[in-house]
Short mmCIF file of C-alpha atoms in Angstrom, two decimals:
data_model
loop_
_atom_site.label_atom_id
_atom_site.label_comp_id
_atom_site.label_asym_id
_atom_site.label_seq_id
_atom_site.Cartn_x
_atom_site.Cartn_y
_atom_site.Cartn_z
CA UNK D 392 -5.57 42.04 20.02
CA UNK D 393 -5.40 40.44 16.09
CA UNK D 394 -2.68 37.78 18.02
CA UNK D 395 -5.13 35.99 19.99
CA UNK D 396 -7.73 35.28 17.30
CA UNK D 397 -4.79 34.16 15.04
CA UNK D 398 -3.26 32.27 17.43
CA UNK D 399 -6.64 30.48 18.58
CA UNK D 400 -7.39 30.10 14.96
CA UNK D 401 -3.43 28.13 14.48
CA UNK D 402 -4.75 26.31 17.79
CA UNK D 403 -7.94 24.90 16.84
CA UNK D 404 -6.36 24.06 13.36
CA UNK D 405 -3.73 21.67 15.27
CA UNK D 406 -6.23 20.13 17.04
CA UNK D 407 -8.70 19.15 14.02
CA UNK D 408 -4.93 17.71 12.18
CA UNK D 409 -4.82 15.53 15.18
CA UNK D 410 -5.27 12.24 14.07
CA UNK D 411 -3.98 13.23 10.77
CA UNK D 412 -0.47 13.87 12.76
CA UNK D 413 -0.86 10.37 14.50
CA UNK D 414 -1.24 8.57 11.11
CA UNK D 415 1.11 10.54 9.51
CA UNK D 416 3.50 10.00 11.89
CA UNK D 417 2.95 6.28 12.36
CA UNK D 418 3.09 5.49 8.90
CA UNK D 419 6.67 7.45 8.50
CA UNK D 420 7.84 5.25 11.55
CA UNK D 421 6.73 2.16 9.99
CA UNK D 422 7.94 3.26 6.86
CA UNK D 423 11.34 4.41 8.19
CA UNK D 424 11.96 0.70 9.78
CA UNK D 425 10.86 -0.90 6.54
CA UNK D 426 13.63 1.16 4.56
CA UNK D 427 16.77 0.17 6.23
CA UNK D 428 16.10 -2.92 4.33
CA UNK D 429 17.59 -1.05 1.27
CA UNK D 430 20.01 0.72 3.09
CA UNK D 431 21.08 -3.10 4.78
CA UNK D 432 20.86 -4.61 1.26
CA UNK D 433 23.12 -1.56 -0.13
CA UNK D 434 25.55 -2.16 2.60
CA UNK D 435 26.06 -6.09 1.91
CA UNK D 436 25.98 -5.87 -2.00
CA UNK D 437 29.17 -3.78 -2.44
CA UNK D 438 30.35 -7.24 -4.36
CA UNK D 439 27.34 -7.52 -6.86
CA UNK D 440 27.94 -3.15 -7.64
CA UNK D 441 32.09 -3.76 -8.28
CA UNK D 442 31.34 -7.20 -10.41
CA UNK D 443 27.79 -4.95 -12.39
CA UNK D 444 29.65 -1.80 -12.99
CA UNK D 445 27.54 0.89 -13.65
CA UNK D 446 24.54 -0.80 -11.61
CA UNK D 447 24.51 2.22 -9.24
CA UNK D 448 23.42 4.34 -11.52
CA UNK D 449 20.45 2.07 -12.21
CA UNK D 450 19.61 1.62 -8.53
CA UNK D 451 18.62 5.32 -7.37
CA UNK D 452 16.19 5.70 -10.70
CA UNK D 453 14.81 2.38 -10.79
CA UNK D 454 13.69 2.75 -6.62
CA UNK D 455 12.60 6.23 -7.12
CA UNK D 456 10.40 5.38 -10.39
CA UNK D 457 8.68 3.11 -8.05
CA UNK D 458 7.76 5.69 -5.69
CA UNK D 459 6.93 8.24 -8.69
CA UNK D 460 4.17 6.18 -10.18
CA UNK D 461 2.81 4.39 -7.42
CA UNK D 462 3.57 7.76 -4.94
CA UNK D 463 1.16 9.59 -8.19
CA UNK D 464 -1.47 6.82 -7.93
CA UNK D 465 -2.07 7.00 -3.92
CA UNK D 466 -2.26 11.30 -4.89
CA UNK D 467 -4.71 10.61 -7.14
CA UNK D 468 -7.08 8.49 -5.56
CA UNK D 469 -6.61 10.16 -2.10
CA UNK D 470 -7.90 13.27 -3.91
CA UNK D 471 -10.24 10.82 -5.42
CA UNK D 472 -11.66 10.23 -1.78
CA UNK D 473 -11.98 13.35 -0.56
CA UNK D 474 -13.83 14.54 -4.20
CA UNK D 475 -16.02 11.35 -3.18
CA UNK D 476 -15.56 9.99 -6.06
CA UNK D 477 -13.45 6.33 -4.93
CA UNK D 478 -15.19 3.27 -4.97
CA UNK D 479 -13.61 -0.05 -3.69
CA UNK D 480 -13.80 -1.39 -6.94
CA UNK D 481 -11.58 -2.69 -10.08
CA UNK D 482 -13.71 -2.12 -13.04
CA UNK D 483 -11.96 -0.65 -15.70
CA UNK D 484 -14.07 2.30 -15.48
CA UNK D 485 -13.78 2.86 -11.95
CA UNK D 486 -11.08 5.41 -10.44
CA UNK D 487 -9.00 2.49 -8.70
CA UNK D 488 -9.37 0.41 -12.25
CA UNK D 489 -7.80 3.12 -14.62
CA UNK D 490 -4.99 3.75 -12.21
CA UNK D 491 -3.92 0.09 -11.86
CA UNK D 492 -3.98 0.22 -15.37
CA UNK D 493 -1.70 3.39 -15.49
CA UNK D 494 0.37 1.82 -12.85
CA UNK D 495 1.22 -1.16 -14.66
CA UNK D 496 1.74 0.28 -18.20
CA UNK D 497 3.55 3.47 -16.79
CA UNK D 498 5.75 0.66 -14.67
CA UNK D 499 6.67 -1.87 -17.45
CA UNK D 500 7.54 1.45 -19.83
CA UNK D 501 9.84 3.12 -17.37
CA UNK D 502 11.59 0.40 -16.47
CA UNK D 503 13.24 -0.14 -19.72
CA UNK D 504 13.44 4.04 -20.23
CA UNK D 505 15.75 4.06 -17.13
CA UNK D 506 17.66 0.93 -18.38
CA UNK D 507 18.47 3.27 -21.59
CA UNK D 508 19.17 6.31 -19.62
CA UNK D 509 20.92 4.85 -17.67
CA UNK D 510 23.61 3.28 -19.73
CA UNK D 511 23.67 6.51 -21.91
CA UNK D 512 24.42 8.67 -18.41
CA UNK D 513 26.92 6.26 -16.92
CA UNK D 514 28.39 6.59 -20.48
CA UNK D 515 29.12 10.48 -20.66
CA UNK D 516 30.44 10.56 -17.11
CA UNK D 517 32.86 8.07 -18.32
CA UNK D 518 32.00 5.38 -16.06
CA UNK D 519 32.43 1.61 -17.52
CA UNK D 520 29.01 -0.40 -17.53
CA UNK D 521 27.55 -3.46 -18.40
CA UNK D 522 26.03 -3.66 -21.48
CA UNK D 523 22.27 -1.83 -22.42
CA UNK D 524 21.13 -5.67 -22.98
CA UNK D 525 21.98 -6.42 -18.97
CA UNK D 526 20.90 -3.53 -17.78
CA UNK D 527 17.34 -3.89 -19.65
CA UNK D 528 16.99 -7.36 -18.15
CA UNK D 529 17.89 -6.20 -14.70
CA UNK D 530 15.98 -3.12 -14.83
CA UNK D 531 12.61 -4.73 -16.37
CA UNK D 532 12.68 -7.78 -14.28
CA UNK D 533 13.66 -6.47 -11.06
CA UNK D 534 10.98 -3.52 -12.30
CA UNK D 535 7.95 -5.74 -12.82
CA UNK D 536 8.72 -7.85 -9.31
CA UNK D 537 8.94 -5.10 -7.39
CA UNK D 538 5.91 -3.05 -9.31
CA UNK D 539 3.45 -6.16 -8.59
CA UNK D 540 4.07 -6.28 -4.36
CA UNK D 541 3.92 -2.30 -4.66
CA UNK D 542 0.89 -1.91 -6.70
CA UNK D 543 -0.69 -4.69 -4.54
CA UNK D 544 0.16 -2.83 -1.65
CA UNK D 545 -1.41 0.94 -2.97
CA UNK D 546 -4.18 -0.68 -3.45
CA UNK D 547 -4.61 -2.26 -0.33
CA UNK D 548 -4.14 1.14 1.39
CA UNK D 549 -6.40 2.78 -0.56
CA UNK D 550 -9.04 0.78 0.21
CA UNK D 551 -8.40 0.62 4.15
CA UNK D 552 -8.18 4.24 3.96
CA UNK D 553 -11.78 4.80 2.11
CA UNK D 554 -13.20 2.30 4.85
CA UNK D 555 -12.01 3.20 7.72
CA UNK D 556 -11.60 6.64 7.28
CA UNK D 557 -7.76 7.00 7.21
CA UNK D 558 -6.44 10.43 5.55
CA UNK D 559 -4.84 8.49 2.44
CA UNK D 560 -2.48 11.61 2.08
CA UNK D 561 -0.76 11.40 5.34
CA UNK D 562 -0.37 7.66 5.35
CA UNK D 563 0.27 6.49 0.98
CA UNK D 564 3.10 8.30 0.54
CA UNK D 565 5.40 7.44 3.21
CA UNK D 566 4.01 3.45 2.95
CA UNK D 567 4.21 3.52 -0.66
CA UNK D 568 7.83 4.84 -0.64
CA UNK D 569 8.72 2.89 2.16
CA UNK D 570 7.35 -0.77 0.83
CA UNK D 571 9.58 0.68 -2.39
CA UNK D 572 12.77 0.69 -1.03
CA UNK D 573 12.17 -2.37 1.10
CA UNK D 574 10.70 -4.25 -2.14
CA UNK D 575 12.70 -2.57 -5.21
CA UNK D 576 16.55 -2.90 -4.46
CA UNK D 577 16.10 -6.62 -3.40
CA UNK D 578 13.91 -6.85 -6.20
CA UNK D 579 16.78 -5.74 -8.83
CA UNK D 580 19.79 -7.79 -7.13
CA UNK D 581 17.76 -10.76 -7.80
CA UNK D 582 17.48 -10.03 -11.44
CA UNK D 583 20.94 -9.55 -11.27
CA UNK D 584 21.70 -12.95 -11.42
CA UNK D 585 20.23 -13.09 -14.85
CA UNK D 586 22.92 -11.44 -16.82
CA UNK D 587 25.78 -14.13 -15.85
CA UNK D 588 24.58 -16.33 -18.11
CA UNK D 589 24.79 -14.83 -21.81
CA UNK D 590 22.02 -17.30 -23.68
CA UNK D 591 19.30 -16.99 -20.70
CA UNK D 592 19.96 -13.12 -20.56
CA UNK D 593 18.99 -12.53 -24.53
CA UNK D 594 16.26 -14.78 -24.03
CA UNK D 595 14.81 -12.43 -20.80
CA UNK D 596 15.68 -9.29 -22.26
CA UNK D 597 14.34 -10.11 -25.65
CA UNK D 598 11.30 -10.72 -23.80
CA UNK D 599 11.59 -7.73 -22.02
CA UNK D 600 11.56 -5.59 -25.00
CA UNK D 601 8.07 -7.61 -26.50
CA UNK D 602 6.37 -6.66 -23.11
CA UNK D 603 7.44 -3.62 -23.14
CA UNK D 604 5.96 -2.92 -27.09
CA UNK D 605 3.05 -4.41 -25.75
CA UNK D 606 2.50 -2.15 -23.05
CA UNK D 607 2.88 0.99 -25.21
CA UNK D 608 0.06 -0.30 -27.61
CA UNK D 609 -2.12 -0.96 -24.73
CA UNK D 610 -1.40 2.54 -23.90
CA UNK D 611 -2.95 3.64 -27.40
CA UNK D 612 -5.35 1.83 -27.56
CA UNK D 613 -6.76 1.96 -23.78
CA UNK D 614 -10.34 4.02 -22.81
CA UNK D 615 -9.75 7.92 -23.29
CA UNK D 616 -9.33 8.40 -19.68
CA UNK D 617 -6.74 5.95 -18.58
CA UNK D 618 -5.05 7.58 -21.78
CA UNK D 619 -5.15 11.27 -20.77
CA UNK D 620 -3.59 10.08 -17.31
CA UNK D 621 -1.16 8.76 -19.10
CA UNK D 622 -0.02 11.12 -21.56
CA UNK D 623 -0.06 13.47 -18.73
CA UNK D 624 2.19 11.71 -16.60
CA UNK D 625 4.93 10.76 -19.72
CA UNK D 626 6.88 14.31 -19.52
CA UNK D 627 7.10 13.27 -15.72
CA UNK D 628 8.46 9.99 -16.52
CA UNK D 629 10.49 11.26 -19.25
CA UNK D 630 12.72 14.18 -17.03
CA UNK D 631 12.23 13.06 -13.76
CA UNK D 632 14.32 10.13 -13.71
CA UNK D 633 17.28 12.21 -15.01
CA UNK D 634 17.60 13.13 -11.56
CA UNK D 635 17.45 9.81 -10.14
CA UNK D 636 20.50 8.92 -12.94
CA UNK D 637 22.16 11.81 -12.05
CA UNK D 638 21.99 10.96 -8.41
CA UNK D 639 23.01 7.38 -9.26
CA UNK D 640 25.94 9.09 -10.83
CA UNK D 641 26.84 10.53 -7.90
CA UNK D 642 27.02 7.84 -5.57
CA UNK D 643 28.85 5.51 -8.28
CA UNK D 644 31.36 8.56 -8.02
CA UNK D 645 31.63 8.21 -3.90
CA UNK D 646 31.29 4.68 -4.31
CA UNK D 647 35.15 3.98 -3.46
CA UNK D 648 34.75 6.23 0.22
CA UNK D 649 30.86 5.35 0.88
CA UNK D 650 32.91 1.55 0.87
CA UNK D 651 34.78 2.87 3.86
CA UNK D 652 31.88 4.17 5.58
CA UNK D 653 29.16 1.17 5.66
CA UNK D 654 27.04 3.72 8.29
CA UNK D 655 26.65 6.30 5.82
CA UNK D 656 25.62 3.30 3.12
CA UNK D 657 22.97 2.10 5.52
CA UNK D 658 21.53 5.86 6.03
CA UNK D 659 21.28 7.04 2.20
CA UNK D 660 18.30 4.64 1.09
CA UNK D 661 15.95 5.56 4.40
CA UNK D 662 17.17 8.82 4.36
CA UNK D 663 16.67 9.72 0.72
CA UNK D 664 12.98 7.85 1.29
CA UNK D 665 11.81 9.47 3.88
CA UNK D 666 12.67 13.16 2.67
CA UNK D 667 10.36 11.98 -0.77
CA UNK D 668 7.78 11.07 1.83
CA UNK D 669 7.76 13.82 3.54
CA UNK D 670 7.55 15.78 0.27
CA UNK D 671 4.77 13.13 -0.83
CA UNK D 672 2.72 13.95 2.31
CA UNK D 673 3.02 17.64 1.79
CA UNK D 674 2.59 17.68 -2.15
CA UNK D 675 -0.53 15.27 -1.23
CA UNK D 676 -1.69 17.57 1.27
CA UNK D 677 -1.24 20.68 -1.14
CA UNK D 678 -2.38 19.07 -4.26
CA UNK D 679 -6.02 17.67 -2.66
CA UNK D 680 -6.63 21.18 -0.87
CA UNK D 681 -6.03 22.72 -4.06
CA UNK D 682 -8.40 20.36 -6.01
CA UNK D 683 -11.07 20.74 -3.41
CA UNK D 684 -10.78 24.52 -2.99
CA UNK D 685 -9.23 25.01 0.48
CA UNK D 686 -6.53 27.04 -1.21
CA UNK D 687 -5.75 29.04 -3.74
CA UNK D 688 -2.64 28.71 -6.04
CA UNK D 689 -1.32 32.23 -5.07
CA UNK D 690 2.76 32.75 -4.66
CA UNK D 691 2.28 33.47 -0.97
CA UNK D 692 1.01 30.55 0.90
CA UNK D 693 -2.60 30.56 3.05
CA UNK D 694 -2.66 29.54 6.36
CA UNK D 695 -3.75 26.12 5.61
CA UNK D 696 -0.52 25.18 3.46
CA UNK D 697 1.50 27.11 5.97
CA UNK D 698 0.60 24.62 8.45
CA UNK D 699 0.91 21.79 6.15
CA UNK D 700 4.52 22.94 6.08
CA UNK D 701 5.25 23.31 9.47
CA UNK D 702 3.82 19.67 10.62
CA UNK D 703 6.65 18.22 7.81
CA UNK D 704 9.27 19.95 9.66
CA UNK D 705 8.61 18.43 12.42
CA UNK D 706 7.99 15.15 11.50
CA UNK D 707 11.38 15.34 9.18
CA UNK D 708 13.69 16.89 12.33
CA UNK D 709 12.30 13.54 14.49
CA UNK D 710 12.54 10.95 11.61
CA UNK D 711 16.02 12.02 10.37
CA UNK D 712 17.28 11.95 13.86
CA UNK D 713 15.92 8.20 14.27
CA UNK D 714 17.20 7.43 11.16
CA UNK D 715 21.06 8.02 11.86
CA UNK D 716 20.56 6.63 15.33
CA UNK D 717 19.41 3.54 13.57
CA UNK D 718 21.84 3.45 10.61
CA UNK D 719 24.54 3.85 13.71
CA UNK D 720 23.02 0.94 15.63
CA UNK D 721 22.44 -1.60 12.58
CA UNK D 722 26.33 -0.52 11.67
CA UNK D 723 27.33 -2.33 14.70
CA UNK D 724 24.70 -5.16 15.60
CA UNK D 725 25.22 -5.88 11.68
CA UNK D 726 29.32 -6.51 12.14
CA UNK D 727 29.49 -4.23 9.00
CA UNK D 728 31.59 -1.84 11.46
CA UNK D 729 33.79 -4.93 12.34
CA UNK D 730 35.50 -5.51 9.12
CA UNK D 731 38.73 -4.70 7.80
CA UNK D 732 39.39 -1.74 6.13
CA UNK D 733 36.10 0.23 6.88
CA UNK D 734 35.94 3.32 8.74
CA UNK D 735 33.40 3.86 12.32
CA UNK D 736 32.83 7.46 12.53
CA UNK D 737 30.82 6.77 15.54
CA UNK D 738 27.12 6.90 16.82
CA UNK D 739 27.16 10.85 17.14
CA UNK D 740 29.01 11.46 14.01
CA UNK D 741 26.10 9.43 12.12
CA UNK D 742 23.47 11.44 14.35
CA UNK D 743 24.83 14.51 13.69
CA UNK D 744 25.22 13.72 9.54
CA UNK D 745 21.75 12.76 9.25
CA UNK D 746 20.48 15.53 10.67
CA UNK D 747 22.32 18.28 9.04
CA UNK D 748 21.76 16.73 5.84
CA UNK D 749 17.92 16.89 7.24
CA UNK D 750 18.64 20.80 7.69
CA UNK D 751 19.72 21.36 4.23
CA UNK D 752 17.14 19.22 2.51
CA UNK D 753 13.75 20.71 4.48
CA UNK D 754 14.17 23.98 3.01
CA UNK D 755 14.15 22.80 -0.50
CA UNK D 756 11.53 20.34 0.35
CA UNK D 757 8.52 22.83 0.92
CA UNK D 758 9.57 25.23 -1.76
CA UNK D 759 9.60 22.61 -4.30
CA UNK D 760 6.69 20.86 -2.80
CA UNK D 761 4.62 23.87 -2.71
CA UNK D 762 5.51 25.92 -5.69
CA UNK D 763 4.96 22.77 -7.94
CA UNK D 764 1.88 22.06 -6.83
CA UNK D 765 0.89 25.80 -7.49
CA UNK D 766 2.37 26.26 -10.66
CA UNK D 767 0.89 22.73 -12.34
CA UNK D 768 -2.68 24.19 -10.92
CA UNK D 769 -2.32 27.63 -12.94
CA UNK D 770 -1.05 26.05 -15.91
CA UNK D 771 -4.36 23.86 -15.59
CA UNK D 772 -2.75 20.73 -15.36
CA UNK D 773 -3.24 17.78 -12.37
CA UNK D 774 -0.90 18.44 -9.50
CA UNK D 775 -1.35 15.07 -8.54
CA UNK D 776 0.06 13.62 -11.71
CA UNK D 777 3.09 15.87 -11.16
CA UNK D 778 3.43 16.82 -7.63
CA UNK D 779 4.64 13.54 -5.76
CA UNK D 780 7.09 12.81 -8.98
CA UNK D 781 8.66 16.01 -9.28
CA UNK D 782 9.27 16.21 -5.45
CA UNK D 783 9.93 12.49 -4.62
CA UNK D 784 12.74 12.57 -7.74
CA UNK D 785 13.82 15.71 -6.77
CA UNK D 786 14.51 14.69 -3.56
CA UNK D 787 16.24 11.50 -4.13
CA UNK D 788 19.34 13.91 -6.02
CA UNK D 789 19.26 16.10 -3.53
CA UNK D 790 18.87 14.22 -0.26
CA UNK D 791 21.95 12.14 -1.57
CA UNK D 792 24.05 15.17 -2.53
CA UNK D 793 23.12 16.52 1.28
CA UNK D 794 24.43 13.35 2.84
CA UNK D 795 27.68 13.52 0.82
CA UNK D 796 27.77 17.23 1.74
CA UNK D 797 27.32 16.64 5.74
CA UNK D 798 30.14 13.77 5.18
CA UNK D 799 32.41 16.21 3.85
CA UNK D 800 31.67 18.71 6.69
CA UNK D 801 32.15 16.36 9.55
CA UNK D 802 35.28 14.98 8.10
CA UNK D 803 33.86 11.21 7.50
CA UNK D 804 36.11 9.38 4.79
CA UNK D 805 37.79 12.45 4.14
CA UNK D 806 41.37 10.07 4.46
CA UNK D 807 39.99 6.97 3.25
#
């Protein structure tokens, strides 16, 4: 007799989510066509990547620190709207005002961070790399130029969302990440053009580094508020882009077979960006019900999270099944298939990669997703400011490492 209350009670909570599940699941469509522009601009800069050496390494971090600030800022001002406390406004005192502000300083910081990192990572795996001076210039560049369409575009979101009702934690994440990809890997090959002139590249990255020192005195000296955000967010800024690096790592590693496979280069970027969205969406989702009181940060989940959790299965077993149909289709329509040398695993080969690499990464998705969210709550910190990072950067090493895993299992490269 306990079933049918429990089941009505499921029931009636599927149908109030039900025009959260049609934005949510419109945005990751839009967002999912949006990212095969990096996965396209991957594919066709194998040239720039052997001439840059060591660029690889840059690429995962840089595009994920994108989603990891800007990801944090839509978190924090959808919980914003649901507290009722977002106002359409850019004062500096305003909720939207102090995160552009973190945005921007958090943005200009990491940029040359990762640059560092990077070169130090690329380094002790005994990869050869450009120098730290190219590297800076093509990471702070390409970093500001993408950081300006991106932080444009949260805010534009935001907004829409407060007006016209949208659930901001369904729809920022996967749009966020999404406009990322499409924005941030086009973005850095342009600055790449920089470097291949010495005098012009010590002019830029000399600049680089002033903007940079001026960005971490603004963060001194800015109102306590903006300042708390940020000196939450720096340990998240600090470690989380080690697994970007590290994934970077990894595909400079493959870089030699993923050559032979231009499918599989098309699929990592939308793949990688829609498993952080769908983390995004479900930290968002945690992280605002915890804020607000829906749940409680307890080891076992409630109901409420539990569905949370089931509605990003099931959008992640449809999207990663588009996306290798996709990644498939562009391989051919593209002529990327067509030239000499490469490898065509074929249409159900890609199908079946992307999914399977969907199957490993889901699991790991909602026990991160969930269990960081708790465990930021008990230790009294903002699971907004840590939430989207942690999972979004998580999932970029991981979602990589499970595409390389489902190409070793299905045999793809295996003799190139």
């Amino acid at each position: 007799m306990a079933f049918r209350p429990r089941a009505r009670s499921i029931w009636a909570s599927l149908r109030a989510e039900r025009r959260t599940l049609r934005q949510g699941l419109g945005a990751l469509a839009l967002s999912t066509v949006a990212s095969f522009v990096a996965g396209l601009t991957l594919a066709a800069i194998t040239d720039t990547l052997s001439l840059l050496p060591g660029l690889l390494v840059l690429i995962p971090a840089s595009v994920g620190m994108r989603g990891t600030i800007f990801g944090a800022m839509a978190a924090r001002l959808g919980t914003g709207i649901h507290a009722g406390l977002f106002e359409p406004t850019l004062r500096r005192d305003s909720l939207l005002g102090r995160n552009v502000e973190v945005g921007l300083i958090s943005s200009v910081a990491a940029s040359f961070y990762l640059a560092a990192v990077a070169k130090l990572v690329a380094s002790a795996f005994g990869e050869r790399t450009i120098s730290f001076w190219d590297l800076v210039t093509i990471s702070v560049v390409g970093g500001i130029l993408a950081s300006a369409v991106i932080l444009f575009a949260t805010v534009v979101i935001a907004v829409l969302s407060f007006r016209r009702g949208w659930d901001l934690d369904a729809v920022a994440t996967p749009l966020v990440t999404a406009i990322g990809d499409m924005v941030a890997l086009p973005a850095l090959f342009v600055a790449t053009f920089i470097p291949r002139n010495d005098t012009v590249n010590a002019s830029v990255a000399a600049i680089c580094t002033l903007v940079v020192i001026v960005a971490l005195i603004r963060a001194v000296v800015t109102a306590s508020a903006t300042r708390r955000v940020l000196v939450e967010i720096v340990a998240v800024l600090a470690l989380t882009p080690l697994l970007d690096i590290f994934a970077g790592a990894l595909l400079q590693a493959r870089l030699p077979t993923l050559e032979l496979v231009p499918a599989f280069l098309i699929l990592i970027p939308p793949f990688v960006s829609q498993a952080g969205a769908l983390g995004g969406i479900l930290s968002s989702r945690l992280t605002s019900k915890l804020q607000v009181g829906l749940i409680s940060p307890r080891g076992r989940p409630e109901p409420p999270a539990i569905l949370d959790g089931a509605i990003v299965v099931g959008f992640g077993l449809v999207v990663f099944t588009v996306i290798g149909a996709v990644a498939a289709a562009l391989e051919r329509l593209t002529g990327l298939a067509d030239r000499a040398g490469v490898l065509h695993p074929g249409a159900g080969t890609i199908v079946a990669g992307a999914v399977l690499a969907g199957v490993v990464v889901l699991p790991i998705l909602l026990l991160a997703g969930y269990y960081t969210a708790v465990v930021t709550t008990r230790f009294g910190l903002d699971p907004d400011n840590h939430g989207v990072p942690t999972i979004t950067s998580l999932l970029d090493l991981v979602g990589i490492a499970a595409v390389l895993f489902a190409m070793g299992v299905l045999g793809v490269g295996a003799n190139g």
